Coordinates of C-alpha atoms in Angstrom, one line a residue:
M1 CA 6.0 7.9 -13.0
P2 CA 8.1 5.8 -10.3
R3 CA 10.8 6.4 -8.5
E4 CA 13.1 4.5 -9.4
D5 CA 15.0 3.6 -7.0
T6 CA 11.7 2.1 -5.1
M7 CA 11.4 0.4 -8.9
E8 CA 14.6 -1.9 -7.5
D9 CA 13.8 -2.5 -4.4
P10 CA 13.6 -6.7 -3.3
H11 CA 10.8 -5.1 -0.7
L12 CA 8.8 -4.5 -3.2
N13 CA 9.2 -7.3 -5.8
V14 CA 5.4 -8.3 -5.6
T15 CA 5.0 -11.8 -7.4
D16 CA 1.7 -12.5 -5.2
E17 CA -0.9 -11.4 -3.6
P18 CA -0.1 -13.1 0.5
T19 CA 2.9 -10.8 -0.3
F20 CA 1.3 -7.9 -1.6
E21 CA -1.4 -7.8 2.0
T22 CA 2.1 -8.1 3.1
I23 CA 3.8 -5.1 2.3
L24 CA 0.6 -3.2 2.1
S25 CA -0.4 -3.9 6.0
E26 CA 3.4 -3.0 6.5
L27 CA 2.9 0.7 4.9
I28 CA 0.1 1.8 6.7
H29 CA 0.7 0.3 10.1
T30 CA 4.5 2.3 9.4
A31 CA 2.2 5.1 8.0
H32 CA 0.3 5.0 11.0
Q33 CA 2.4 4.2 14.2
N34 CA 4.7 7.7 12.4
G35 CA 1.6 9.6 13.3
I36 CA 0.7 9.8 9.1
D37 CA -3.3 9.6 8.6
V38 CA -3.7 6.7 6.9
E39 CA -7.6 6.9 5.9
G40 CA -8.4 8.5 3.1
G41 CA -8.1 8.3 -0.9
W42 CA -5.4 8.1 -3.3
G43 CA -5.3 8.5 -7.0
V44 CA -2.7 5.8 -8.3
D45 CA -1.7 7.5 -12.8
G46 CA -1.3 3.9 -14.1
E47 CA 1.7 5.0 -16.1
D48 CA 3.3 3.3 -19.3
G49 CA 0.2 1.5 -20.7
H50 CA -0.9 0.2 -16.9
P51 CA -4.7 1.5 -15.8
D52 CA -5.2 4.7 -13.5
W53 CA -6.6 3.2 -10.0
D54 CA -8.6 4.4 -7.2
V55 CA -7.1 3.7 -3.4
V56 CA -9.7 3.9 -0.6
V57 CA -8.1 3.5 3.0
T58 CA -10.9 2.7 5.7
V59 CA -11.4 2.1 9.4
V60 CA -12.1 -1.1 10.4
D61 CA -14.3 -1.3 13.8
R62 CA -14.7 -4.6 14.7
A63 CA -15.9 -6.4 18.1
A64 CA -13.2 -7.5 20.7
D65 CA -12.8 -10.8 21.1
D66 CA -13.9 -12.6 23.8

């Protein structure tokens, strides 16, 4: 069940894809900076008629810019 305090947080008011991407990026960066291993998978329970989700985070190795 979602926590009521996060559901009312204006920073989590996701109304479009760019906002979703920004908030997700900030969450992953902050967790990583705080020593949390963000690589892996998590199940998200879709309550109240919403779908269930499987969220997977992987590290992407990119070539350095020259």
